[in-house]
Coordinates of C-alpha atoms in Angstrom, one line a residue:
M1 CA 115.4 64.8 105.1
D2 CA 114.3 64.6 101.6
K3 CA 116.8 64.2 98.9
F4 CA 117.6 67.4 97.3
T5 CA 119.6 68.5 94.3
V6 CA 122.7 70.7 94.4
L7 CA 124.4 72.3 91.6
L8 CA 128.2 72.9 92.1
V9 CA 129.8 75.6 90.0
D10 CA 133.4 75.9 90.1
D11 CA 136.3 76.5 87.5
E12 CA 138.7 74.3 89.5
A13 CA 138.2 71.0 87.9
A14 CA 140.1 68.9 90.5
F15 CA 138.2 70.7 93.5
L16 CA 134.8 70.2 91.8
E17 CA 135.5 66.5 91.1
T18 CA 136.4 65.8 94.6
L19 CA 133.4 67.7 95.9
V20 CA 131.0 66.0 93.6
K21 CA 132.4 62.5 94.7
R22 CA 132.1 63.5 98.4
L23 CA 128.7 64.8 98.2
N24 CA 127.4 61.8 96.1
K25 CA 128.7 59.5 98.8
R26 CA 126.5 61.3 101.4
G27 CA 123.4 60.6 99.2
L28 CA 122.9 64.1 97.6
N29 CA 121.8 64.5 93.9
V30 CA 124.7 66.5 92.5
L31 CA 125.1 68.4 89.3
E32 CA 128.1 70.1 88.1
A33 CA 129.2 73.1 86.0
H34 CA 132.8 74.3 85.3
D35 CA 131.7 77.8 84.7
A36 CA 128.8 80.3 85.6
K37 CA 127.3 80.3 82.1
A38 CA 127.2 76.4 82.1
G39 CA 125.6 76.5 85.6
L40 CA 122.9 79.0 84.4
A41 CA 122.1 76.7 81.5
I42 CA 121.6 73.7 83.7
L43 CA 119.4 76.1 86.1
N44 CA 117.2 76.6 82.9
R45 CA 116.5 73.0 82.2
E46 CA 116.8 71.3 85.6
A47 CA 115.2 71.5 89.0
V48 CA 117.8 72.8 91.5
D49 CA 117.3 73.4 95.3
I50 CA 120.7 74.8 96.1
V51 CA 123.6 76.2 94.1
V52 CA 127.1 76.2 95.5
L53 CA 129.0 78.9 93.7
D54 CA 132.7 79.8 93.4
V55 CA 133.1 83.6 93.7
R56 CA 136.3 83.8 91.4
M57 CA 135.5 82.5 87.8
P58 CA 136.6 83.6 84.4
E59 CA 134.1 85.5 82.2
M60 CA 131.3 85.6 84.7
D61 CA 132.2 85.8 88.5
G62 CA 130.0 84.6 91.3
I63 CA 128.4 87.8 92.1
Q64 CA 127.2 88.3 88.5
A65 CA 126.0 84.6 88.7
L66 CA 124.3 84.9 91.9
R67 CA 122.3 88.0 90.2
E68 CA 121.2 85.8 87.2
I69 CA 120.4 82.7 89.3
K70 CA 117.9 84.9 91.5
K71 CA 116.4 86.3 88.2
I72 CA 115.9 82.5 87.1
N73 CA 114.5 81.4 90.3
P74 CA 114.4 83.6 93.5
M75 CA 113.7 80.3 95.6
I76 CA 117.0 78.8 94.9
E77 CA 119.4 79.1 97.8
V78 CA 123.0 80.0 97.0
I79 CA 126.1 79.2 99.1
M80 CA 129.1 81.2 97.8
L81 CA 132.6 79.6 98.0
T82 CA 136.0 81.3 97.8
G83 CA 139.6 80.6 98.4
H84 CA 140.1 84.4 98.8
A85 CA 138.8 86.1 101.8
S86 CA 136.9 89.2 101.0
V87 CA 134.3 90.7 103.5
E88 CA 133.1 93.1 100.8
V89 CA 132.3 90.2 98.4
A90 CA 130.7 88.2 101.3
I91 CA 128.6 91.3 102.3
Q92 CA 127.7 92.0 98.6
G93 CA 126.6 88.2 98.2
M94 CA 124.5 88.3 101.2
E95 CA 122.9 91.6 100.2
L96 CA 121.9 89.9 96.8
G97 CA 120.3 86.9 98.6
A98 CA 123.1 84.4 99.1
F99 CA 122.4 81.9 102.0
D100 CA 125.8 81.8 103.3
Y101 CA 129.6 82.2 102.5
L102 CA 132.4 79.6 103.0
M103 CA 136.0 79.6 102.6
K104 CA 137.9 77.2 100.5
P105 CA 139.0 74.5 101.3
T106 CA 135.7 74.0 103.2
D107 CA 135.2 71.1 105.8
I108 CA 132.8 68.6 103.9
N109 CA 130.6 68.2 107.1
E110 CA 130.4 72.1 107.4
L111 CA 129.2 72.3 103.7
V112 CA 126.6 69.3 104.2
Y113 CA 125.4 71.2 107.3
K114 CA 125.0 74.3 105.3
L115 CA 123.3 72.4 102.5
Q116 CA 120.7 71.0 104.8
D117 CA 120.1 74.3 106.4
A118 CA 119.7 76.0 102.9
Y119 CA 117.3 73.3 102.0
K120 CA 115.1 73.7 105.2
K121 CA 115.0 77.3 104.6
K122 CA 113.9 76.8 100.9
I123 CA 111.3 74.2 102.0
L124 CA 109.9 76.5 104.6
H125 CA 109.6 79.6 102.4
E126 CA 108.0 77.6 99.8
Q127 CA 105.2 76.3 102.3
K128 CA 104.8 79.9 103.5
I129 CA 104.0 81.1 99.9
E130 CA 101.7 78.0 99.4
K131 CA 99.9 78.7 102.5
M132 CA 99.5 82.5 101.5
E133 CA 98.2 81.6 97.9
R134 CA 95.7 79.2 99.5
E135 CA 94.4 82.0 101.9
L136 CA 94.1 84.5 98.9
K137 CA 91.8 82.1 97.0

C-alpha cells in the first residue's frame, strides 16, 4: 500500500505522543496537533489523507472540527476517537461524513486497519471522480 499521511488531533499530550511513535514505527507519515485549531491550520498547508480526531477537546470539539475539515477538503477521511462512549456523538459524526468511530484506548492494530480502509476508500473515491471528469471532457 502507498504511504499516506495521517494527522492526529488530540489534546491529551501523552496519548498523542505514544500514538505518533507507534504509527511512525509502522511506516506512516504522521503529523500531530494538540487541538482542533492547530489541526485545521495544518490541513490548510499540508496534504493530508486521513485525520484521527479526538471528540472531546477544549475550545473546538471534534464534531465542530469535523465540519471544518469537510469544508477544507471533503475527500479527507476522518476517524473519530473518544474515551467517552456516546452513541449520539458517533451517529452525528457519521452523518457529517466521518469514516469511523473508535473508543480510547484503541488497539493500535485496529487503528492501523481502519486507517488503511479509510485510505483505500479515499483513493477509490478520487479515482471515481477523475474518471467522471475525463468522461465529461
